[in-house]
Tab-separated table of C-alpha atoms and ligand atoms in Angstrom:
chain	number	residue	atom	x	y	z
A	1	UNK	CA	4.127	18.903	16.888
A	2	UNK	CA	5.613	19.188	13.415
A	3	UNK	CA	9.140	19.504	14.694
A	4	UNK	CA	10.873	20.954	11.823
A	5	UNK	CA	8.537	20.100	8.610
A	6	UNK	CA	6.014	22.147	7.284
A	7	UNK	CA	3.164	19.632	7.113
A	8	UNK	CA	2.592	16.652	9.432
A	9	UNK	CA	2.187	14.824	6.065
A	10	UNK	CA	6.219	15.479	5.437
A	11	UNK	CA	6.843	14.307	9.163
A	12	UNK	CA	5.078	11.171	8.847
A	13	UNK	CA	6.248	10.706	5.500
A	14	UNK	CA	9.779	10.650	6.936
A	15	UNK	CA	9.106	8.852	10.380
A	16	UNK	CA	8.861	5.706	8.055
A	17	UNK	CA	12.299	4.404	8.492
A	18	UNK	CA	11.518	4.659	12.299
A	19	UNK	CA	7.640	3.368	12.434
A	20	UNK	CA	8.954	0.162	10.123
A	21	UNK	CA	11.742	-0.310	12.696
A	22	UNK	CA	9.299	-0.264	15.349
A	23	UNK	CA	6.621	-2.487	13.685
A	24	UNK	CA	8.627	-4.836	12.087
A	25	UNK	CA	10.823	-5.808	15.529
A	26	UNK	CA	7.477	-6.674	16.940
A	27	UNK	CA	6.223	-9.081	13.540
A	28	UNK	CA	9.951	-10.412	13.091
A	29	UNK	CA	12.970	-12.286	14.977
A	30	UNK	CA	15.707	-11.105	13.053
A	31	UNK	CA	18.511	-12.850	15.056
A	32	UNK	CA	16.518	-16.271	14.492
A	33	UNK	CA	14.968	-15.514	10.842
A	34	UNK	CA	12.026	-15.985	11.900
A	35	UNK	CA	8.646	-14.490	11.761
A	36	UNK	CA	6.644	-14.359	14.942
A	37	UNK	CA	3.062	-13.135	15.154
A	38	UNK	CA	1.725	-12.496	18.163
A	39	UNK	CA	-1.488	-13.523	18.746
A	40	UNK	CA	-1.773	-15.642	15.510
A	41	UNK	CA	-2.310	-18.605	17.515
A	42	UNK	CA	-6.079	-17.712	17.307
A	43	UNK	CA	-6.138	-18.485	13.753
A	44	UNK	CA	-4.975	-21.924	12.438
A	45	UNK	CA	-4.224	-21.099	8.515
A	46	UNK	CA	-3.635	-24.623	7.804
A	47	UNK	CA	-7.204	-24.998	7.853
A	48	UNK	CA	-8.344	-22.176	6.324
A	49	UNK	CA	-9.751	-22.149	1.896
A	50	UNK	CA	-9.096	-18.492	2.154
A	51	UNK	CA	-9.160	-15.150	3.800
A	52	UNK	CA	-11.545	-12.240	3.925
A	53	UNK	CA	-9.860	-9.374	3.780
A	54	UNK	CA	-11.930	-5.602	4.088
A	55	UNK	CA	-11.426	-2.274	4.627
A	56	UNK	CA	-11.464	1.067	3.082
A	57	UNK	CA	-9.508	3.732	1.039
A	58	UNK	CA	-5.614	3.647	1.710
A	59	UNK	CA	-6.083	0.593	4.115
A	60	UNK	CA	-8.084	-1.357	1.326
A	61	UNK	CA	-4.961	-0.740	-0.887
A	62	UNK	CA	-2.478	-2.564	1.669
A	63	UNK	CA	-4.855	-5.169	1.558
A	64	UNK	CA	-5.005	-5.463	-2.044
A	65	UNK	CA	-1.004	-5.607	-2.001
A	66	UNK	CA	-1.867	-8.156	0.931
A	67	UNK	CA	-3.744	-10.540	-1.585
A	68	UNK	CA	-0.702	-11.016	-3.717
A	69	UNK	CA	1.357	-12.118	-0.454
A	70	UNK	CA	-1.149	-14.521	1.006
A	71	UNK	CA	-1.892	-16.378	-2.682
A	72	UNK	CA	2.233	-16.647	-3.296
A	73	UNK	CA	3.946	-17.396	0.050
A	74	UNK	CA	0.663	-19.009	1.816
A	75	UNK	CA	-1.430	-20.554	-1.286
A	76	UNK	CA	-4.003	-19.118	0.205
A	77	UNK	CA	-6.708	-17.257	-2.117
A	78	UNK	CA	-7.952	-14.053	-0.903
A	79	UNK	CA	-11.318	-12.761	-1.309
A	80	UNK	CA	-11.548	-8.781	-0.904
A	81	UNK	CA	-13.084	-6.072	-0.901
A	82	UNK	CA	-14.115	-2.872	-0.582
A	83	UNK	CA	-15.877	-2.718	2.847
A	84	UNK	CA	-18.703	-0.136	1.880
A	85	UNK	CA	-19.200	-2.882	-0.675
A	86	UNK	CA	-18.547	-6.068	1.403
A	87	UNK	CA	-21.434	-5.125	3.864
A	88	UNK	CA	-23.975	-4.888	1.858
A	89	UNK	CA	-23.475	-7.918	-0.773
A	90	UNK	CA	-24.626	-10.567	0.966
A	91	UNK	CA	-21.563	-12.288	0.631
A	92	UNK	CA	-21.666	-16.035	2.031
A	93	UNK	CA	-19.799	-16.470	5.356
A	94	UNK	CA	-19.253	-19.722	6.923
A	95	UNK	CA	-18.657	-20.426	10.492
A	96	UNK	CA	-14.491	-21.002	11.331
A	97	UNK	CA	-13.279	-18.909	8.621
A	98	UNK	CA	-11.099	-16.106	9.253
A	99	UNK	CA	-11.782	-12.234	8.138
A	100	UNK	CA	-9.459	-9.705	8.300
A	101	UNK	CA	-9.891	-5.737	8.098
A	102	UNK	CA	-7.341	-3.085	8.304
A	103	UNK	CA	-7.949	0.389	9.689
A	104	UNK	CA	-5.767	3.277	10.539
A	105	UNK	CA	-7.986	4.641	13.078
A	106	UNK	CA	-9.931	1.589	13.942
A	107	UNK	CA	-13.374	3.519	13.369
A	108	UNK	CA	-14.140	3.718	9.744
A	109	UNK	CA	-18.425	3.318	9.678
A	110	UNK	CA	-17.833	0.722	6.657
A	111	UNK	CA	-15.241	-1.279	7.805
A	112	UNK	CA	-16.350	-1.622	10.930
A	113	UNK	CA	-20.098	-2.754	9.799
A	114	UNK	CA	-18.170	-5.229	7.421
A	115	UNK	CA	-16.891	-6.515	10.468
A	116	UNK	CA	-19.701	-7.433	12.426
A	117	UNK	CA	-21.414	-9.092	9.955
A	118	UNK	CA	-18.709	-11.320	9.398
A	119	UNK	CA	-18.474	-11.910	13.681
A	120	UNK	CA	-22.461	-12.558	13.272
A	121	UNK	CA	-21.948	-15.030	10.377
A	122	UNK	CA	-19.434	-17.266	13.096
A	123	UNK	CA	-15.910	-15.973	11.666
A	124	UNK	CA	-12.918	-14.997	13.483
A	125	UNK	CA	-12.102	-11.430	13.365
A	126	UNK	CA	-8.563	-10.314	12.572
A	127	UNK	CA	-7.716	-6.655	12.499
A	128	UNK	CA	-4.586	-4.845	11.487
A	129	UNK	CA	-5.327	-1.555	13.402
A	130	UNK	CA	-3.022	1.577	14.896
A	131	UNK	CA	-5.135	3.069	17.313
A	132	UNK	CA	-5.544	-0.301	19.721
A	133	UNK	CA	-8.363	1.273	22.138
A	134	UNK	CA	-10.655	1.590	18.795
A	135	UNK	CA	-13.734	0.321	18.563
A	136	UNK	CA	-12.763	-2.580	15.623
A	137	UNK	CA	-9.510	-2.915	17.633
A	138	UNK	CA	-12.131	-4.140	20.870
A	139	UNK	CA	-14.447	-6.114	18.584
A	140	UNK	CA	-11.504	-8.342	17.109
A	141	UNK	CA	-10.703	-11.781	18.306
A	142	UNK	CA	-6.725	-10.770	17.449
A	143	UNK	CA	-5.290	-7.070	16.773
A	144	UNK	CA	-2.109	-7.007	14.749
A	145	UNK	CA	-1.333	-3.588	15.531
A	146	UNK	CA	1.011	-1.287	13.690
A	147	UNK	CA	3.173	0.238	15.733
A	148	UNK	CA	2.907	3.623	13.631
A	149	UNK	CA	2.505	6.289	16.061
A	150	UNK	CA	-0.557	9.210	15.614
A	151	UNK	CA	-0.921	10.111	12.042
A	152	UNK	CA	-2.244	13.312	12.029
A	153	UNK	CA	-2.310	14.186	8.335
A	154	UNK	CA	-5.111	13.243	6.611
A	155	UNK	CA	-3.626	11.213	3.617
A	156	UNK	CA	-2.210	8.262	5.118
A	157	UNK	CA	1.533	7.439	4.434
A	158	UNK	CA	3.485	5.562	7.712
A	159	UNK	CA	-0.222	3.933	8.516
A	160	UNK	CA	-0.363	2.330	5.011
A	161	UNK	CA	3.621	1.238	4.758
A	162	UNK	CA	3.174	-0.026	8.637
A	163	UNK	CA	-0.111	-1.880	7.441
A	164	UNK	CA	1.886	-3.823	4.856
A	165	UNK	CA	4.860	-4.604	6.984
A	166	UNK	CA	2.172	-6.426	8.890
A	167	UNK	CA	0.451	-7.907	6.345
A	168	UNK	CA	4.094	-9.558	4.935
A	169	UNK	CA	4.828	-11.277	8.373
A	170	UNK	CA	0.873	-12.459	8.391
A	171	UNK	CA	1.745	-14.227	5.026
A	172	UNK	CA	4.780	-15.726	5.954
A	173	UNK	CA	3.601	-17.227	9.221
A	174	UNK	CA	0.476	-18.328	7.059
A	175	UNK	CA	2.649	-19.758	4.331
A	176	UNK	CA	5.056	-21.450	7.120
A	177	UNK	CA	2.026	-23.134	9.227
A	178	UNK	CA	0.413	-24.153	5.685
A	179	UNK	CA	4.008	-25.538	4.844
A	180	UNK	CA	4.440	-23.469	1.326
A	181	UNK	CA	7.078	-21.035	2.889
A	182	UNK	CA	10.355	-23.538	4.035
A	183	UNK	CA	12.569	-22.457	6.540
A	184	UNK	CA	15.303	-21.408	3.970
A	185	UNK	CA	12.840	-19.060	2.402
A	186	UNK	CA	11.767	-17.824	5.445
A	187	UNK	CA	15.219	-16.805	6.235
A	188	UNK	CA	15.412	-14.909	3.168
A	189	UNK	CA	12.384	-13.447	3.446
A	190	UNK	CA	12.914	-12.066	6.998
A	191	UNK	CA	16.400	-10.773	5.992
A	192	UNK	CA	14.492	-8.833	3.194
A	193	UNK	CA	11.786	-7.630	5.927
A	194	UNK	CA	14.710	-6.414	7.914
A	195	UNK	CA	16.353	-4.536	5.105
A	196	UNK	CA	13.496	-2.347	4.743
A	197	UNK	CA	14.051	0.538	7.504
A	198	UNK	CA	17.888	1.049	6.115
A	199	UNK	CA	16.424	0.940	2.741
A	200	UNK	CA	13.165	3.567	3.594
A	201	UNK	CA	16.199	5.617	4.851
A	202	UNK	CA	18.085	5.556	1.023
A	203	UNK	CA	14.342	5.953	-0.708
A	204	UNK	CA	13.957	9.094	0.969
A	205	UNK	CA	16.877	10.681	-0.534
A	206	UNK	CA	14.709	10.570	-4.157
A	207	UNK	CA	13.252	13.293	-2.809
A	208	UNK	CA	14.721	16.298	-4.647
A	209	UNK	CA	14.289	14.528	-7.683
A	210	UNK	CA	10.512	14.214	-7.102
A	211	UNK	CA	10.399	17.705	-5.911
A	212	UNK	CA	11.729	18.769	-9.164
A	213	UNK	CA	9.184	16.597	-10.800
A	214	UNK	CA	6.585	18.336	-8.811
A	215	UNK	CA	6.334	21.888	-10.328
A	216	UNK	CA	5.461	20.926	-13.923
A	217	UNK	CA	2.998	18.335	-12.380
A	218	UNK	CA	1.274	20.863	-10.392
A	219	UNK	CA	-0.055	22.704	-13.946
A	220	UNK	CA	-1.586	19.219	-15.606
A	221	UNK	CA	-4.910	18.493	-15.170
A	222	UNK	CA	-4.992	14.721	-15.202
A	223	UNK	CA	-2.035	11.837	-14.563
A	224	UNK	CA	-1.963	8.135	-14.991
A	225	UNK	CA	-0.425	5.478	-12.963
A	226	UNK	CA	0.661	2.671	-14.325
A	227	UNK	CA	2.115	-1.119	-11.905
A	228	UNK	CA	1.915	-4.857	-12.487
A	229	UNK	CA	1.754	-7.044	-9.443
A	230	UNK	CA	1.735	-5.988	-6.170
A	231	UNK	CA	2.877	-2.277	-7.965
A	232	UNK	CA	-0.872	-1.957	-8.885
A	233	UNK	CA	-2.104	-1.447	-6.199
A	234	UNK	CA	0.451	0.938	-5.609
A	235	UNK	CA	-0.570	2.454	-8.715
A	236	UNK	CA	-3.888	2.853	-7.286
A	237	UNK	CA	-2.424	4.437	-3.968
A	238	UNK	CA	-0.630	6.927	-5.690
A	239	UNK	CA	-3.503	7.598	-7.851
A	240	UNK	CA	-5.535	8.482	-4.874
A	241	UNK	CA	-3.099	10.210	-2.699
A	242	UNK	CA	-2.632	12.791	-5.812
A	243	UNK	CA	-6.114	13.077	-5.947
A	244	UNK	CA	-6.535	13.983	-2.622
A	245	UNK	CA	-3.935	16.095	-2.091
A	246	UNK	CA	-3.637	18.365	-4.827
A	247	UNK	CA	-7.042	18.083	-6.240
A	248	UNK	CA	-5.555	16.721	-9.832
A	249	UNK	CA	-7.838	13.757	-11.318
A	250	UNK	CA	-5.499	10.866	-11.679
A	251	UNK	CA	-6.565	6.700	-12.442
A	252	UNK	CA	-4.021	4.329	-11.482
A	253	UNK	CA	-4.117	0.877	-13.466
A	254	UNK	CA	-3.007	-2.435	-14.069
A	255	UNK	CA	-0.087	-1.938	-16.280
A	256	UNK	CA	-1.862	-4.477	-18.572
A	257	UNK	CA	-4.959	-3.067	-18.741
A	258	UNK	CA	-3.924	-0.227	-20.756
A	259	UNK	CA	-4.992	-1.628	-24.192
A	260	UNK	CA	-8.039	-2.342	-23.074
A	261	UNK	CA	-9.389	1.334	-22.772
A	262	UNK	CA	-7.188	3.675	-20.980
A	263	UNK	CA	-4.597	4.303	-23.669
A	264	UNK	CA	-7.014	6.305	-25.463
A	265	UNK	CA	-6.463	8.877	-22.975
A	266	UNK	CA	-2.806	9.171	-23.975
A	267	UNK	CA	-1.237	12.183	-25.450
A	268	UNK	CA	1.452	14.608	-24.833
A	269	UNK	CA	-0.448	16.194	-21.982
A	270	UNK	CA	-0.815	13.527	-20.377
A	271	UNK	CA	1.594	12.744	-17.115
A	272	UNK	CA	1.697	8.700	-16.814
A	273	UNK	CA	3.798	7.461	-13.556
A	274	UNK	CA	4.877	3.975	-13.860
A	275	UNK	CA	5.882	2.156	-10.914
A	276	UNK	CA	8.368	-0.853	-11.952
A	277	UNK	CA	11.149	-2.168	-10.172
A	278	UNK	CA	13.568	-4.686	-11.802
A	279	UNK	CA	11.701	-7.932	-10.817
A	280	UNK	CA	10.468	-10.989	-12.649
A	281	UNK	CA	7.555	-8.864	-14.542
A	282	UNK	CA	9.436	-5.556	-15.358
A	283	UNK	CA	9.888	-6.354	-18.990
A	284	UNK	CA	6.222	-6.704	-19.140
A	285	UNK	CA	5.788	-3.096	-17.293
A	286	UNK	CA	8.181	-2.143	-19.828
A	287	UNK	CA	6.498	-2.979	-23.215
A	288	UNK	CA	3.114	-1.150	-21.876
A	289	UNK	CA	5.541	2.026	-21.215
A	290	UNK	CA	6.587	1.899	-24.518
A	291	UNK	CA	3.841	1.587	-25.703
A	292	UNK	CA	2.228	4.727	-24.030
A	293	UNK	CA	5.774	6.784	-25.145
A	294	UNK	CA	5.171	5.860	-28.847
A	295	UNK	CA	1.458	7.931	-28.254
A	296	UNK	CA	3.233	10.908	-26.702
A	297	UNK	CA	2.976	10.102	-23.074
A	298	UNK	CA	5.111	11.555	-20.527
A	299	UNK	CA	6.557	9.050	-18.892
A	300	UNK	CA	8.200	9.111	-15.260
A	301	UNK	CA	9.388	5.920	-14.444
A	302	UNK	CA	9.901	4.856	-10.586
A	303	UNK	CA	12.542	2.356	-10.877
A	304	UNK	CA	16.350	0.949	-9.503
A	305	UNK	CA	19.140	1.574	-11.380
A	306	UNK	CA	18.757	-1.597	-13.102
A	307	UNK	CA	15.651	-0.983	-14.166
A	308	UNK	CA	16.604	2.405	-15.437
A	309	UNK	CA	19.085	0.867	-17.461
A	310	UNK	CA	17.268	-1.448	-19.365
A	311	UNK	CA	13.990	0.762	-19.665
A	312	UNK	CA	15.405	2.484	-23.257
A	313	UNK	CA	14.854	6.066	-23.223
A	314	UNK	CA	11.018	5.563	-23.282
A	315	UNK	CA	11.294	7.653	-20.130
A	316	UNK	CA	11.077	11.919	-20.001
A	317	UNK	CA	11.693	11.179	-16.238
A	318	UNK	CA	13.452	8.270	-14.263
A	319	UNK	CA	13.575	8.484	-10.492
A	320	UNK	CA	15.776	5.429	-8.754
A	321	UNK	CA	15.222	3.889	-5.758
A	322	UNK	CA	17.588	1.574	-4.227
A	323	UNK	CA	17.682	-1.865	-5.038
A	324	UNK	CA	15.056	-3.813	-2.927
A	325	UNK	CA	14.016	-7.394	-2.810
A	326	UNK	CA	10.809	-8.234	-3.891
A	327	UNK	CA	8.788	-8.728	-0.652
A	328	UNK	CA	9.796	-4.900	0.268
A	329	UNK	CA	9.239	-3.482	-2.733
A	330	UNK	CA	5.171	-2.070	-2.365
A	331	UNK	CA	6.461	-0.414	1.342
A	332	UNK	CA	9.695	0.805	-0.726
A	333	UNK	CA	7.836	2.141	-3.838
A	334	UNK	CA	5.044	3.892	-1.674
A	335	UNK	CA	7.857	6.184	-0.386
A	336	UNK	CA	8.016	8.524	-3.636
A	337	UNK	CA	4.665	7.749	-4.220
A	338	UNK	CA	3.909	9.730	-1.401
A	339	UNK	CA	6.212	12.152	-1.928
A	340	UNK	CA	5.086	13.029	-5.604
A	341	UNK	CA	1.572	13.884	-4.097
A	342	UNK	CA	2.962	15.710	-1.208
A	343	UNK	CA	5.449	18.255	-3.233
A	344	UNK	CA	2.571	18.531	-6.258
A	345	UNK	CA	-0.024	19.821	-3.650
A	346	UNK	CA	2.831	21.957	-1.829
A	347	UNK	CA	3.179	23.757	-5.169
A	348	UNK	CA	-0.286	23.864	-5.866
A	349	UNK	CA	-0.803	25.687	-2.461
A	350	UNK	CA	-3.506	23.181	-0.925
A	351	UNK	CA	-4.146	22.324	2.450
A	352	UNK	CA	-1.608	19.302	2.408
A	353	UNK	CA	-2.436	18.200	6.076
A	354	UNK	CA	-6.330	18.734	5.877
A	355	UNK	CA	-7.259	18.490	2.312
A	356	UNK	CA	-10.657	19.864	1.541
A	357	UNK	CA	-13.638	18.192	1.929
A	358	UNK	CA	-11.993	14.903	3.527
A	359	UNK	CA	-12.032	13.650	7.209
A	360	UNK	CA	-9.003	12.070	9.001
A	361	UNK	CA	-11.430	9.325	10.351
A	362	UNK	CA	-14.646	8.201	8.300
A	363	UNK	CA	-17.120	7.613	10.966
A	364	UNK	CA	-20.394	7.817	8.834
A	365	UNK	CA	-21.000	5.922	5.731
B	401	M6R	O1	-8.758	4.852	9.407
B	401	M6R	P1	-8.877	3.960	8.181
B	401	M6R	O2	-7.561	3.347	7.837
B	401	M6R	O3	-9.960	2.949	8.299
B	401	M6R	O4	-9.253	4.941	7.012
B	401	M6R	C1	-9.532	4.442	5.733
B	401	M6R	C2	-9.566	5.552	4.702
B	401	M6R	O5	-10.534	6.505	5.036
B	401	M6R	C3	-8.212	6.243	4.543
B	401	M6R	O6	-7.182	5.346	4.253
B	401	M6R	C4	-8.262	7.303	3.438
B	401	M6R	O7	-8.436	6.690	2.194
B	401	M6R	C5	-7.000	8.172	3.456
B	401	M6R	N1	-7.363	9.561	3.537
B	401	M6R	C6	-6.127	7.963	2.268
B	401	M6R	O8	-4.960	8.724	2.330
C-alpha cells in the first residue's frame, strides 16, 4: 500500500525518520549512552587484523561508508569489496577471521556465493540483512538485522540508511571492545546516533528545493557527483540511484580525484552535485568545487548552512540540510540524495518504482 504517495520509492523515502527510530533503539541504549549489539558476542574484535566486508550495489555502498567507521573509531582496516568480484579472486581467508556482507533482501546470487566461500575458508559470517528468513540471513553465524520494513521499490533508500545505522553501532562496539572508542566518546557518539531520526525528519523538508532542482536536471544528459570521506561513497550512491532511476548517465567521485581525469568532462552542460557538509575536510571539498566552477560547471552544492556560507558563490545551486554531527552525516546526506533521483525520474516520466530492466532482488549472477 502506497498510502498517500505516488511511488513506494517516495513512501520509503519518507518512512526513514521512522525505520532509523526503529533500528537504531535496537543497536543503541540511549538512556545509558551506550551501544549494544546483539549478538556481537560471537565476534571478539579485539582479536581481529581486519574485517571482510561484501556485498553488492546500494548495500556495497553502506559498506564502503562502513570502512571509514571501522578504520577511525575501531582501528580496524577493512578489506572490501565488490561481491561479484570477491568470489571469484581467490582472495586469502584465514580461519577465525570475521566477514561481513550486507543485503537488503538477503538473496543476492553474488553476495551470497561470497559468503560461503568465506564460511568454507573457516570465517565467521556476519550479515547485516532486512529480510531475516533469507537464505544469507540462515547461513550467518550472527544477523544484524535492519529493522527497515518491506522495501518494495526497486532503488533502495530506508534499506541503505538502515544498513548504515547498523554499521555505526558495529564500529563503535568494535572500537569500544578494541579500546580506541572511550566511554566519553561513546557517549557522544550515541547522542549523535540518536539525533538522527529528529534530524531525517528536518532533511526531508529540502525537498521542494530539490524538486525545483529536478526539472532542469531531467533535460541533461550526464551529471557528476562529487564527496570526500565517507561523502564518496555517497557520491557513488547518488550516482547510481540517478542512473537507475531516470536513465541519465552520471559518475560519482572522490572529490580529489577530479584532477586526475574527470575534470575534462567539465563544461557548462555539465550538472556536478557535490555532497559536503561543514566537517574537518570541507575546505578541501571546497577548492575541487571551485575548481570545477572556474570550467563552467554547474554546481549544486548539498551542504548546512555553515557550509553554504563559507562555500563563495561557486555554487548555481545550494540545498541545506540541518546541521548534523559527523557520524550521521552519510544517513543524513543520502536523504536528498535520494530525493534528487526520485523527482528527476518523476519528471522524466519513468517507472520510478520498477525501473526498466532492473530486478528488486538479484538472484542470478
Ligand atoms: O538485496 P541486496 O541489498 O543484496 O541488493 C543489492 C543490490 O542489488 C541493490 O542494492 C541495488 O543496487 C539497488 N537497486 C540500488 O538501488
Amino acid at each position: 500500500d502506497k498510502g498517500n504517495y505516488r511511488h513506494f520509492m517516495a513512501k520509503e523515502i519518507h518512512e526513514q525518520p521512522e525505520v532509523l527510530g526503529h533500528t537504531l533503539s535496537r543497536y543503541i541504549d540511549l538512556g545509558n549512552s551506550r551501544v549494544k549489539v546483539p549478538g556481537a558476542e560471537a565476534v571478539d574484535f579485539s582479536k581481529l587484523n581486519r574485517i571482510l566486508i561484501s556485498a553488492c550495489g546500494t548495500a556495497y555502498l553502506a559498506g564502503l561508508v562502513a570502512k571509514y567507521w571501522f578504520e577511525k573509531y575501531a582501528r580496524l582496516p577493512v578489506d572490501i569489496d565488490i561481491a561479484s568480484e570477491f568470489r571469484y579472486r581467490e582472495t586469502p581467508v584465514a580461519k577465525g577471521e570475521f566477514a561481513l556482507f550486507i543485503s537488503q533482501s538477503g538473496e543476492t546470487a553474488d553476495t551470497l556465493a561470497s559468503l560461503r566461500y568465506c564460511k568454507e575458508n573457516g570465517a565467521t559470517i556476519g550479515a547485516v540483512v532486512n529480510v531475516p528468513e533469507s537464505t544469507i540471513a540462515r547461513e550467518s553465524d550472527v544477523v544484524f538485522q535492519t529493522i527497515a520494513g518491506p522495501e518494495i521499490g526497486v532503488a533502495s533508500t530506508k534499506a541503505f540508511t538502515c544498513q548504515l545505522a547498523v554499521l555505526a553501532a558495529l564500529a563503535l562496539h568494535a572500537g569500544r571492545q578494541r579500546g580506541t572508542v572511550s566511554e566519553a566518546q561513546e557517549k557522544d557518539l550515541v547522542a549523535a546516533l540518536g539525533s538522527i531520526p529528529g534530524l531525517a525528519v528536518q532533511a526531508l523538508k529540502c525537498e521542494t528545493s530539490i524538486e525545483a532542482l529536478a526539472l532542469p536536471l531531467s533535460r541533461v544528459s550526464n551529471a557528476l557527483y562529487l564527496g570526500r570521506g565517507t561523502n564518496f561513497p555517497l557520491a557513488l550512491e547518488g550516482a547510481l540511484k540517478l542512473k537507475e532511476l531516470s536513465y541519465i548517465h552520471a559518475e560519482g567521485y572522490a572529490a580529489g580525484e577530479l584532477k586526475h581525469g574527470p575534470i575534462a568532462l567539465i563544461d557548462e552542460n555539465m550538472p556536478v552535485f557535490v555532497i559536503a557538509p561543514h566537517d574537518s575536510i570541507y575546505e578541501k571539498t571546497v577548492s575541487n568545487m571551485q575548481e570545477v566552477a572556474a570550467r563552467g560547471g554547474r554546481i549544486v552544492l548539498i551542504t548546512d548552512q555553515k557550509g553554504a556560507d563559507a562555500s563563495g558563490n561557486a555554487a548555481q545551486n545550494t540545498v541545506i540540510l540541518p546541521d548534523v554531527p559527523e557520524i550521521a552525516a552519510p544517513i543524513i546526506y543520502a536523504l536528498p540524495v535520494q530525493m534528487i533521483a526520485y523527482h528527476t525520474a518523476v519528471f522524466m516520466g519513468t517507472d520510478v518504482d520498477q525501473p526498466r530492466n532492473l530486478a528488486k532482488s538479484v538472484t542470478v549472477e
